[in-house]
Amino acid sequence: MRNLFFVLIITFSPLAISSPIKYSFEGYTSFINLNSGDHDPESPLIRDDGVVITNGDSFMQGHIVFDPDQVRSGAGGTGLGEVLSWSFSTQGLTYQGSGGGFHYLTFENSSFKYHDEIPTGGYGPDVAYMDFNFNGDPFALGADFFPVADFIGGKFFTSIDIAKVDDDTAMWGLEGKITDLQVDQWSVPAPSSIWIMAFGLLGIFFKLYKRKV
């Protein structure tokens, strides 16, 4: 009986995962795009009046909140799975968004691609883009939980991120790599109330069974 109890826990608890889930990610800026060409991300970009536009710190960190059970309907199509919010910071700049009428979310078999038009932060980019790639085909049937153990890398960029440097130079955006993806601690999948109640009843049944024998 005890073995049956644990088999039921192992078998059914993954079916009752709470959502949405917050994923954190890290990476680095690989280049900064100027109207005159690429700028070294390790070198600060300073405006002619002394204001620092990018600080030379190429490390990037951010998060994305994804609900696989929410129905999306927008520019990227209709179906299950929606990004509720996202943010990432690099070069002393922070970009963030919360969906809206102009965001796009698309699934390929092994990739999760998201871009948000007119998000906030930084210097007001027109588009911010994130691409997460995985081994296998976790999205072959559509929305699913991110298989973080199978994450193999991704990329991010902002475009038309206009910031004037001087009369002849302007920053147009930046691009980089995503190298690590994790589930944030607070949003680790947890049993739903229905399954908690079911396991409680199984526990009571197990105790009664032991008394009879």
JSON list of C-alpha atoms in Angstrom, two decimals:
[
{"chain": "A", "resi": 1, "resn": "MET", "atom": "CA", "xyz": [0.00, 0.00, 0.00]},
{"chain": "A", "resi": 2, "resn": "ARG", "atom": "CA", "xyz": [2.84, 2.38, 0.87]},
{"chain": "A", "resi": 3, "resn": "ASN", "atom": "CA", "xyz": [4.44, 1.76, -2.53]},
{"chain": "A", "resi": 4, "resn": "LEU", "atom": "CA", "xyz": [1.13, 2.49, -4.25]},
{"chain": "A", "resi": 5, "resn": "PHE", "atom": "CA", "xyz": [0.88, 5.80, -2.37]},
{"chain": "A", "resi": 6, "resn": "PHE", "atom": "CA", "xyz": [4.30, 6.97, -3.57]},
{"chain": "A", "resi": 7, "resn": "VAL", "atom": "CA", "xyz": [3.66, 5.75, -7.12]},
{"chain": "A", "resi": 8, "resn": "LEU", "atom": "CA", "xyz": [0.51, 7.91, -7.22]},
{"chain": "A", "resi": 9, "resn": "ILE", "atom": "CA", "xyz": [2.46, 10.94, -6.01]},
{"chain": "A", "resi": 10, "resn": "ILE", "atom": "CA", "xyz": [5.21, 10.48, -8.59]},
{"chain": "A", "resi": 11, "resn": "THR", "atom": "CA", "xyz": [2.74, 9.73, -11.39]},
{"chain": "A", "resi": 12, "resn": "PHE", "atom": "CA", "xyz": [0.19, 12.48, -10.90]},
{"chain": "A", "resi": 13, "resn": "SER", "atom": "CA", "xyz": [1.94, 15.44, -9.28]},
{"chain": "A", "resi": 14, "resn": "PRO", "atom": "CA", "xyz": [3.55, 16.65, -12.55]},
{"chain": "A", "resi": 15, "resn": "LEU", "atom": "CA", "xyz": [0.05, 17.02, -14.01]},
{"chain": "A", "resi": 16, "resn": "ALA", "atom": "CA", "xyz": [-0.84, 19.65, -11.43]},
{"chain": "A", "resi": 17, "resn": "ILE", "atom": "CA", "xyz": [1.71, 22.36, -12.06]},
{"chain": "A", "resi": 18, "resn": "SER", "atom": "CA", "xyz": [0.94, 25.87, -10.97]},
{"chain": "A", "resi": 19, "resn": "SER", "atom": "CA", "xyz": [1.27, 28.59, -13.56]},
{"chain": "A", "resi": 20, "resn": "PRO", "atom": "CA", "xyz": [2.42, 31.11, -14.58]},
{"chain": "A", "resi": 21, "resn": "ILE", "atom": "CA", "xyz": [6.11, 30.34, -14.17]},
{"chain": "A", "resi": 22, "resn": "LYS", "atom": "CA", "xyz": [8.93, 32.87, -13.96]},
{"chain": "A", "resi": 23, "resn": "TYR", "atom": "CA", "xyz": [12.16, 31.94, -15.74]},
{"chain": "A", "resi": 24, "resn": "SER", "atom": "CA", "xyz": [15.42, 33.82, -15.15]},
{"chain": "A", "resi": 25, "resn": "PHE", "atom": "CA", "xyz": [18.15, 33.98, -17.76]},
{"chain": "A", "resi": 26, "resn": "GLU", "atom": "CA", "xyz": [21.68, 35.35, -18.20]},
{"chain": "A", "resi": 27, "resn": "GLY", "atom": "CA", "xyz": [24.00, 36.16, -21.07]},
{"chain": "A", "resi": 28, "resn": "TYR", "atom": "CA", "xyz": [26.08, 38.95, -22.50]},
{"chain": "A", "resi": 29, "resn": "THR", "atom": "CA", "xyz": [25.96, 41.78, -25.03]},
{"chain": "A", "resi": 30, "resn": "SER", "atom": "CA", "xyz": [27.97, 40.80, -28.11]},
{"chain": "A", "resi": 31, "resn": "PHE", "atom": "CA", "xyz": [27.79, 44.12, -29.97]},
{"chain": "A", "resi": 32, "resn": "ILE", "atom": "CA", "xyz": [26.21, 47.55, -29.94]},
{"chain": "A", "resi": 33, "resn": "ASN", "atom": "CA", "xyz": [24.91, 48.78, -33.25]},
{"chain": "A", "resi": 34, "resn": "LEU", "atom": "CA", "xyz": [25.66, 52.38, -34.30]},
{"chain": "A", "resi": 35, "resn": "ASN", "atom": "CA", "xyz": [24.68, 54.08, -37.52]},
{"chain": "A", "resi": 36, "resn": "SER", "atom": "CA", "xyz": [28.42, 54.11, -38.27]},
{"chain": "A", "resi": 37, "resn": "GLY", "atom": "CA", "xyz": [28.96, 50.40, -37.54]},
{"chain": "A", "resi": 38, "resn": "ASP", "atom": "CA", "xyz": [29.38, 48.08, -34.56]},
{"chain": "A", "resi": 39, "resn": "HIS", "atom": "CA", "xyz": [30.68, 49.37, -31.23]},
{"chain": "A", "resi": 40, "resn": "ASP", "atom": "CA", "xyz": [32.73, 47.25, -28.80]},
{"chain": "A", "resi": 41, "resn": "PRO", "atom": "CA", "xyz": [30.37, 46.38, -25.90]},
{"chain": "A", "resi": 42, "resn": "GLU", "atom": "CA", "xyz": [33.31, 46.37, -23.47]},
{"chain": "A", "resi": 43, "resn": "SER", "atom": "CA", "xyz": [33.95, 50.06, -24.20]},
{"chain": "A", "resi": 44, "resn": "PRO", "atom": "CA", "xyz": [31.54, 52.64, -22.71]},
{"chain": "A", "resi": 45, "resn": "LEU", "atom": "CA", "xyz": [29.55, 54.71, -25.17]},
{"chain": "A", "resi": 46, "resn": "ILE", "atom": "CA", "xyz": [29.56, 58.30, -23.96]},
{"chain": "A", "resi": 47, "resn": "ARG", "atom": "CA", "xyz": [27.53, 61.16, -25.37]},
{"chain": "A", "resi": 48, "resn": "ASP", "atom": "CA", "xyz": [29.32, 64.34, -26.40]},
{"chain": "A", "resi": 49, "resn": "ASP", "atom": "CA", "xyz": [27.97, 66.12, -23.31]},
{"chain": "A", "resi": 50, "resn": "GLY", "atom": "CA", "xyz": [29.42, 63.45, -21.00]},
{"chain": "A", "resi": 51, "resn": "VAL", "atom": "CA", "xyz": [26.26, 61.38, -20.42]},
{"chain": "A", "resi": 52, "resn": "VAL", "atom": "CA", "xyz": [26.99, 57.62, -20.38]},
{"chain": "A", "resi": 53, "resn": "ILE", "atom": "CA", "xyz": [24.74, 55.78, -22.84]},
{"chain": "A", "resi": 54, "resn": "THR", "atom": "CA", "xyz": [26.23, 52.29, -22.33]},
{"chain": "A", "resi": 55, "resn": "ASN", "atom": "CA", "xyz": [28.64, 51.61, -19.48]},
{"chain": "A", "resi": 56, "resn": "GLY", "atom": "CA", "xyz": [30.78, 48.83, -20.95]},
{"chain": "A", "resi": 57, "resn": "ASP", "atom": "CA", "xyz": [29.36, 46.09, -18.70]},
{"chain": "A", "resi": 58, "resn": "SER", "atom": "CA", "xyz": [28.32, 43.42, -21.19]},
{"chain": "A", "resi": 59, "resn": "PHE", "atom": "CA", "xyz": [26.76, 41.05, -18.63]},
{"chain": "A", "resi": 60, "resn": "MET", "atom": "CA", "xyz": [23.01, 40.59, -19.17]},
{"chain": "A", "resi": 61, "resn": "GLN", "atom": "CA", "xyz": [20.40, 39.19, -16.81]},
{"chain": "A", "resi": 62, "resn": "GLY", "atom": "CA", "xyz": [16.64, 39.10, -16.99]},
{"chain": "A", "resi": 63, "resn": "HIS", "atom": "CA", "xyz": [13.45, 37.13, -16.57]},
{"chain": "A", "resi": 64, "resn": "ILE", "atom": "CA", "xyz": [10.37, 36.14, -18.51]},
{"chain": "A", "resi": 65, "resn": "VAL", "atom": "CA", "xyz": [6.99, 35.15, -17.03]},
{"chain": "A", "resi": 66, "resn": "PHE", "atom": "CA", "xyz": [5.19, 32.57, -19.15]},
{"chain": "A", "resi": 67, "resn": "ASP", "atom": "CA", "xyz": [1.75, 31.01, -18.67]},
{"chain": "A", "resi": 68, "resn": "PRO", "atom": "CA", "xyz": [1.34, 27.87, -20.83]},
{"chain": "A", "resi": 69, "resn": "ASP", "atom": "CA", "xyz": [-2.36, 27.66, -19.97]},
{"chain": "A", "resi": 70, "resn": "GLN", "atom": "CA", "xyz": [-3.37, 31.18, -20.97]},
{"chain": "A", "resi": 71, "resn": "VAL", "atom": "CA", "xyz": [-4.94, 31.67, -24.37]},
{"chain": "A", "resi": 72, "resn": "ARG", "atom": "CA", "xyz": [-3.16, 34.23, -26.53]},
{"chain": "A", "resi": 73, "resn": "SER", "atom": "CA", "xyz": [-4.74, 36.07, -29.40]},
{"chain": "A", "resi": 74, "resn": "GLY", "atom": "CA", "xyz": [-2.70, 38.65, -31.19]},
{"chain": "A", "resi": 75, "resn": "ALA", "atom": "CA", "xyz": [-0.17, 39.41, -33.87]},
{"chain": "A", "resi": 76, "resn": "GLY", "atom": "CA", "xyz": [1.69, 36.14, -33.30]},
{"chain": "A", "resi": 77, "resn": "GLY", "atom": "CA", "xyz": [-1.41, 33.97, -33.72]},
{"chain": "A", "resi": 78, "resn": "THR", "atom": "CA", "xyz": [-3.96, 32.33, -31.48]},
{"chain": "A", "resi": 79, "resn": "GLY", "atom": "CA", "xyz": [-3.42, 29.39, -29.14]},
{"chain": "A", "resi": 80, "resn": "LEU", "atom": "CA", "xyz": [-2.30, 28.34, -25.70]},
{"chain": "A", "resi": 81, "resn": "GLY", "atom": "CA", "xyz": [0.73, 29.95, -24.08]},
{"chain": "A", "resi": 82, "resn": "GLU", "atom": "CA", "xyz": [1.33, 33.62, -23.34]},
{"chain": "A", "resi": 83, "resn": "VAL", "atom": "CA", "xyz": [4.15, 35.82, -22.06]},
{"chain": "A", "resi": 84, "resn": "LEU", "atom": "CA", "xyz": [2.80, 37.97, -19.23]},
{"chain": "A", "resi": 85, "resn": "SER", "atom": "CA", "xyz": [5.90, 40.10, -18.64]},
{"chain": "A", "resi": 86, "resn": "TRP", "atom": "CA", "xyz": [9.63, 40.21, -19.25]},
{"chain": "A", "resi": 87, "resn": "SER", "atom": "CA", "xyz": [12.68, 42.30, -18.45]},
{"chain": "A", "resi": 88, "resn": "PHE", "atom": "CA", "xyz": [16.42, 42.25, -19.04]},
{"chain": "A", "resi": 89, "resn": "SER", "atom": "CA", "xyz": [19.29, 44.54, -18.12]},
{"chain": "A", "resi": 90, "resn": "THR", "atom": "CA", "xyz": [22.69, 45.06, -19.71]},
{"chain": "A", "resi": 91, "resn": "GLN", "atom": "CA", "xyz": [25.11, 47.95, -20.32]},
{"chain": "A", "resi": 92, "resn": "GLY", "atom": "CA", "xyz": [23.41, 49.91, -17.52]},
{"chain": "A", "resi": 93, "resn": "LEU", "atom": "CA", "xyz": [20.12, 49.83, -19.44]},
{"chain": "A", "resi": 94, "resn": "THR", "atom": "CA", "xyz": [16.94, 47.97, -18.54]},
{"chain": "A", "resi": 95, "resn": "TYR", "atom": "CA", "xyz": [14.28, 46.90, -21.03]},
{"chain": "A", "resi": 96, "resn": "GLN", "atom": "CA", "xyz": [10.88, 45.55, -20.06]},
{"chain": "A", "resi": 97, "resn": "GLY", "atom": "CA", "xyz": [7.41, 44.83, -21.38]},
{"chain": "A", "resi": 98, "resn": "SER", "atom": "CA", "xyz": [4.11, 43.18, -20.56]},
{"chain": "A", "resi": 99, "resn": "GLY", "atom": "CA", "xyz": [2.74, 41.99, -23.85]},
{"chain": "A", "resi": 100, "resn": "GLY", "atom": "CA", "xyz": [0.16, 44.20, -25.43]},
{"chain": "A", "resi": 101, "resn": "GLY", "atom": "CA", "xyz": [-1.32, 44.53, -28.88]},
{"chain": "A", "resi": 102, "resn": "PHE", "atom": "CA", "xyz": [1.98, 44.48, -30.77]},
{"chain": "A", "resi": 103, "resn": "HIS", "atom": "CA", "xyz": [3.85, 41.57, -29.19]},
{"chain": "A", "resi": 104, "resn": "TYR", "atom": "CA", "xyz": [4.59, 38.40, -31.14]},
{"chain": "A", "resi": 105, "resn": "LEU", "atom": "CA", "xyz": [5.00, 34.91, -29.70]},
{"chain": "A", "resi": 106, "resn": "THR", "atom": "CA", "xyz": [5.84, 32.02, -31.98]},
{"chain": "A", "resi": 107, "resn": "PHE", "atom": "CA", "xyz": [6.80, 28.40, -31.34]},
{"chain": "A", "resi": 108, "resn": "GLU", "atom": "CA", "xyz": [9.01, 26.29, -33.53]},
{"chain": "A", "resi": 109, "resn": "ASN", "atom": "CA", "xyz": [9.60, 22.64, -32.68]},
{"chain": "A", "resi": 110, "resn": "SER", "atom": "CA", "xyz": [12.75, 23.37, -30.67]},
{"chain": "A", "resi": 111, "resn": "SER", "atom": "CA", "xyz": [12.52, 27.15, -30.20]},
{"chain": "A", "resi": 112, "resn": "PHE", "atom": "CA", "xyz": [10.50, 29.71, -28.30]},
{"chain": "A", "resi": 113, "resn": "LYS", "atom": "CA", "xyz": [10.63, 33.11, -29.97]},
{"chain": "A", "resi": 114, "resn": "TYR", "atom": "CA", "xyz": [9.22, 36.32, -28.58]},
{"chain": "A", "resi": 115, "resn": "HIS", "atom": "CA", "xyz": [9.42, 39.93, -29.64]},
{"chain": "A", "resi": 116, "resn": "ASP", "atom": "CA", "xyz": [7.70, 42.96, -28.24]},
{"chain": "A", "resi": 117, "resn": "GLU", "atom": "CA", "xyz": [7.14, 46.14, -30.19]},
{"chain": "A", "resi": 118, "resn": "ILE", "atom": "CA", "xyz": [7.46, 49.50, -28.45]},
{"chain": "A", "resi": 119, "resn": "PRO", "atom": "CA", "xyz": [8.46, 48.11, -25.02]},
{"chain": "A", "resi": 120, "resn": "THR", "atom": "CA", "xyz": [9.66, 50.43, -22.25]},
{"chain": "A", "resi": 121, "resn": "GLY", "atom": "CA", "xyz": [13.11, 51.09, -20.85]},
{"chain": "A", "resi": 122, "resn": "GLY", "atom": "CA", "xyz": [16.51, 51.77, -22.34]},
{"chain": "A", "resi": 123, "resn": "TYR", "atom": "CA", "xyz": [16.22, 54.54, -24.89]},
{"chain": "A", "resi": 124, "resn": "GLY", "atom": "CA", "xyz": [12.79, 53.49, -26.09]},
{"chain": "A", "resi": 125, "resn": "PRO", "atom": "CA", "xyz": [13.50, 50.70, -28.61]},
{"chain": "A", "resi": 126, "resn": "ASP", "atom": "CA", "xyz": [10.86, 49.94, -31.21]},
{"chain": "A", "resi": 127, "resn": "VAL", "atom": "CA", "xyz": [11.46, 46.19, -30.86]},
{"chain": "A", "resi": 128, "resn": "ALA", "atom": "CA", "xyz": [13.01, 43.88, -28.28]},
{"chain": "A", "resi": 129, "resn": "TYR", "atom": "CA", "xyz": [13.51, 40.22, -29.24]},
{"chain": "A", "resi": 130, "resn": "MET", "atom": "CA", "xyz": [14.30, 37.01, -27.29]},
{"chain": "A", "resi": 131, "resn": "ASP", "atom": "CA", "xyz": [14.92, 33.55, -28.70]},
{"chain": "A", "resi": 132, "resn": "PHE", "atom": "CA", "xyz": [15.30, 30.41, -26.52]},
{"chain": "A", "resi": 133, "resn": "ASN", "atom": "CA", "xyz": [16.49, 27.17, -28.15]},
{"chain": "A", "resi": 134, "resn": "PHE", "atom": "CA", "xyz": [16.29, 23.61, -26.79]},
{"chain": "A", "resi": 135, "resn": "ASN", "atom": "CA", "xyz": [17.42, 20.08, -27.61]},
{"chain": "A", "resi": 136, "resn": "GLY", "atom": "CA", "xyz": [14.65, 17.91, -29.00]},
{"chain": "A", "resi": 137, "resn": "ASP", "atom": "CA", "xyz": [11.23, 19.19, -30.04]},
{"chain": "A", "resi": 138, "resn": "PRO", "atom": "CA", "xyz": [9.50, 20.38, -26.85]},
{"chain": "A", "resi": 139, "resn": "PHE", "atom": "CA", "xyz": [7.20, 22.76, -28.73]},
{"chain": "A", "resi": 140, "resn": "ALA", "atom": "CA", "xyz": [6.23, 20.46, -31.60]},
{"chain": "A", "resi": 141, "resn": "LEU", "atom": "CA", "xyz": [2.63, 20.50, -30.35]},
{"chain": "A", "resi": 142, "resn": "GLY", "atom": "CA", "xyz": [2.60, 24.10, -29.15]},
{"chain": "A", "resi": 143, "resn": "ALA", "atom": "CA", "xyz": [2.88, 25.68, -25.72]},
{"chain": "A", "resi": 144, "resn": "ASP", "atom": "CA", "xyz": [4.69, 23.75, -23.01]},
{"chain": "A", "resi": 145, "resn": "PHE", "atom": "CA", "xyz": [6.85, 24.34, -19.97]},
{"chain": "A", "resi": 146, "resn": "PHE", "atom": "CA", "xyz": [10.42, 25.34, -20.74]},
{"chain": "A", "resi": 147, "resn": "PRO", "atom": "CA", "xyz": [12.61, 22.20, -20.48]},
{"chain": "A", "resi": 148, "resn": "VAL", "atom": "CA", "xyz": [15.43, 24.13, -18.80]},
{"chain": "A", "resi": 149, "resn": "ALA", "atom": "CA", "xyz": [17.70, 21.06, -18.61]},
{"chain": "A", "resi": 150, "resn": "ASP", "atom": "CA", "xyz": [17.63, 20.93, -22.43]},
{"chain": "A", "resi": 151, "resn": "PHE", "atom": "CA", "xyz": [18.33, 24.64, -23.00]},
{"chain": "A", "resi": 152, "resn": "ILE", "atom": "CA", "xyz": [21.19, 25.07, -25.51]},
{"chain": "A", "resi": 153, "resn": "GLY", "atom": "CA", "xyz": [21.34, 28.85, -25.88]},
{"chain": "A", "resi": 154, "resn": "GLY", "atom": "CA", "xyz": [19.56, 31.79, -27.33]},
{"chain": "A", "resi": 155, "resn": "LYS", "atom": "CA", "xyz": [19.86, 35.42, -28.32]},
{"chain": "A", "resi": 156, "resn": "PHE", "atom": "CA", "xyz": [18.35, 38.81, -27.64]},
{"chain": "A", "resi": 157, "resn": "PHE", "atom": "CA", "xyz": [18.42, 42.19, -29.32]},
{"chain": "A", "resi": 158, "resn": "THR", "atom": "CA", "xyz": [16.83, 45.62, -29.38]},
{"chain": "A", "resi": 159, "resn": "SER", "atom": "CA", "xyz": [16.46, 47.60, -32.58]},
{"chain": "A", "resi": 160, "resn": "ILE", "atom": "CA", "xyz": [15.90, 51.25, -33.45]},
{"chain": "A", "resi": 161, "resn": "ASP", "atom": "CA", "xyz": [17.06, 51.96, -29.89]},
{"chain": "A", "resi": 162, "resn": "ILE", "atom": "CA", "xyz": [17.96, 55.51, -30.91]},
{"chain": "A", "resi": 163, "resn": "ALA", "atom": "CA", "xyz": [20.30, 57.42, -28.62]},
{"chain": "A", "resi": 164, "resn": "LYS", "atom": "CA", "xyz": [22.27, 60.34, -30.03]},
{"chain": "A", "resi": 165, "resn": "VAL", "atom": "CA", "xyz": [25.99, 60.21, -29.29]},
{"chain": "A", "resi": 166, "resn": "ASP", "atom": "CA", "xyz": [27.05, 63.26, -31.27]},
{"chain": "A", "resi": 167, "resn": "ASP", "atom": "CA", "xyz": [26.03, 65.08, -34.44]},
{"chain": "A", "resi": 168, "resn": "ASP", "atom": "CA", "xyz": [27.22, 62.19, -36.62]},
{"chain": "A", "resi": 169, "resn": "THR", "atom": "CA", "xyz": [26.68, 59.14, -34.43]},
{"chain": "A", "resi": 170, "resn": "ALA", "atom": "CA", "xyz": [23.63, 57.45, -32.93]},
{"chain": "A", "resi": 171, "resn": "MET", "atom": "CA", "xyz": [23.08, 54.13, -31.18]},
{"chain": "A", "resi": 172, "resn": "TRP", "atom": "CA", "xyz": [20.49, 52.00, -32.99]},
{"chain": "A", "resi": 173, "resn": "GLY", "atom": "CA", "xyz": [20.34, 48.97, -30.71]},
{"chain": "A", "resi": 174, "resn": "LEU", "atom": "CA", "xyz": [22.29, 46.10, -29.19]},
{"chain": "A", "resi": 175, "resn": "GLU", "atom": "CA", "xyz": [22.50, 42.35, -29.53]},
{"chain": "A", "resi": 176, "resn": "GLY", "atom": "CA", "xyz": [23.73, 39.48, -27.41]},
{"chain": "A", "resi": 177, "resn": "LYS", "atom": "CA", "xyz": [23.64, 35.83, -26.41]},
{"chain": "A", "resi": 178, "resn": "ILE", "atom": "CA", "xyz": [21.52, 34.05, -23.80]},
{"chain": "A", "resi": 179, "resn": "THR", "atom": "CA", "xyz": [23.69, 31.42, -22.12]},
{"chain": "A", "resi": 180, "resn": "ASP", "atom": "CA", "xyz": [21.74, 30.23, -19.07]},
{"chain": "A", "resi": 181, "resn": "LEU", "atom": "CA", "xyz": [18.07, 29.60, -18.24]},
{"chain": "A", "resi": 182, "resn": "GLN", "atom": "CA", "xyz": [16.61, 28.64, -14.85]},
{"chain": "A", "resi": 183, "resn": "VAL", "atom": "CA", "xyz": [13.25, 28.43, -13.09]},
{"chain": "A", "resi": 184, "resn": "ASP", "atom": "CA", "xyz": [13.04, 31.12, -10.41]},
{"chain": "A", "resi": 185, "resn": "GLN", "atom": "CA", "xyz": [12.73, 29.64, -6.92]},
{"chain": "A", "resi": 186, "resn": "TRP", "atom": "CA", "xyz": [9.39, 31.26, -6.10]},
{"chain": "A", "resi": 187, "resn": "SER", "atom": "CA", "xyz": [7.68, 29.72, -9.11]},
{"chain": "A", "resi": 188, "resn": "VAL", "atom": "CA", "xyz": [8.87, 26.13, -8.88]},
{"chain": "A", "resi": 189, "resn": "PRO", "atom": "CA", "xyz": [5.96, 23.92, -10.03]},
{"chain": "A", "resi": 190, "resn": "ALA", "atom": "CA", "xyz": [3.79, 22.93, -7.06]},
{"chain": "A", "resi": 191, "resn": "PRO", "atom": "CA", "xyz": [0.83, 20.55, -6.61]},
{"chain": "A", "resi": 192, "resn": "SER", "atom": "CA", "xyz": [-2.57, 22.13, -7.03]},
{"chain": "A", "resi": 193, "resn": "SER", "atom": "CA", "xyz": [-5.08, 22.16, -4.16]},
{"chain": "A", "resi": 194, "resn": "ILE", "atom": "CA", "xyz": [-7.01, 19.27, -5.71]},
{"chain": "A", "resi": 195, "resn": "TRP", "atom": "CA", "xyz": [-3.99, 16.98, -5.66]},
{"chain": "A", "resi": 196, "resn": "ILE", "atom": "CA", "xyz": [-2.99, 18.10, -2.17]},
{"chain": "A", "resi": 197, "resn": "MET", "atom": "CA", "xyz": [-6.46, 17.07, -0.98]},
{"chain": "A", "resi": 198, "resn": "ALA", "atom": "CA", "xyz": [-6.24, 13.78, -2.86]},
{"chain": "A", "resi": 199, "resn": "PHE", "atom": "CA", "xyz": [-2.88, 12.91, -1.33]},
{"chain": "A", "resi": 200, "resn": "GLY", "atom": "CA", "xyz": [-4.25, 13.83, 2.10]},
{"chain": "A", "resi": 201, "resn": "LEU", "atom": "CA", "xyz": [-7.13, 11.39, 1.65]},
{"chain": "A", "resi": 202, "resn": "LEU", "atom": "CA", "xyz": [-4.70, 8.71, 0.51]},
{"chain": "A", "resi": 203, "resn": "GLY", "atom": "CA", "xyz": [-2.67, 9.29, 3.65]},
{"chain": "A", "resi": 204, "resn": "ILE", "atom": "CA", "xyz": [-5.77, 8.88, 5.85]},
{"chain": "A", "resi": 205, "resn": "PHE", "atom": "CA", "xyz": [-6.73, 5.72, 3.96]},
{"chain": "A", "resi": 206, "resn": "PHE", "atom": "CA", "xyz": [-3.21, 4.33, 4.43]},
{"chain": "A", "resi": 207, "resn": "LYS", "atom": "CA", "xyz": [-3.37, 4.90, 8.23]},
{"chain": "A", "resi": 208, "resn": "LEU", "atom": "CA", "xyz": [-6.79, 3.21, 8.48]},
{"chain": "A", "resi": 209, "resn": "TYR", "atom": "CA", "xyz": [-5.50, 0.29, 6.44]},
{"chain": "A", "resi": 210, "resn": "LYS", "atom": "CA", "xyz": [-2.52, -0.17, 8.78]},
{"chain": "A", "resi": 211, "resn": "ARG", "atom": "CA", "xyz": [-4.81, -0.24, 11.84]},
{"chain": "A", "resi": 212, "resn": "LYS", "atom": "CA", "xyz": [-6.98, -2.99, 10.30]},
{"chain": "A", "resi": 213, "resn": "VAL", "atom": "CA", "xyz": [-4.00, -5.20, 9.53]}
]
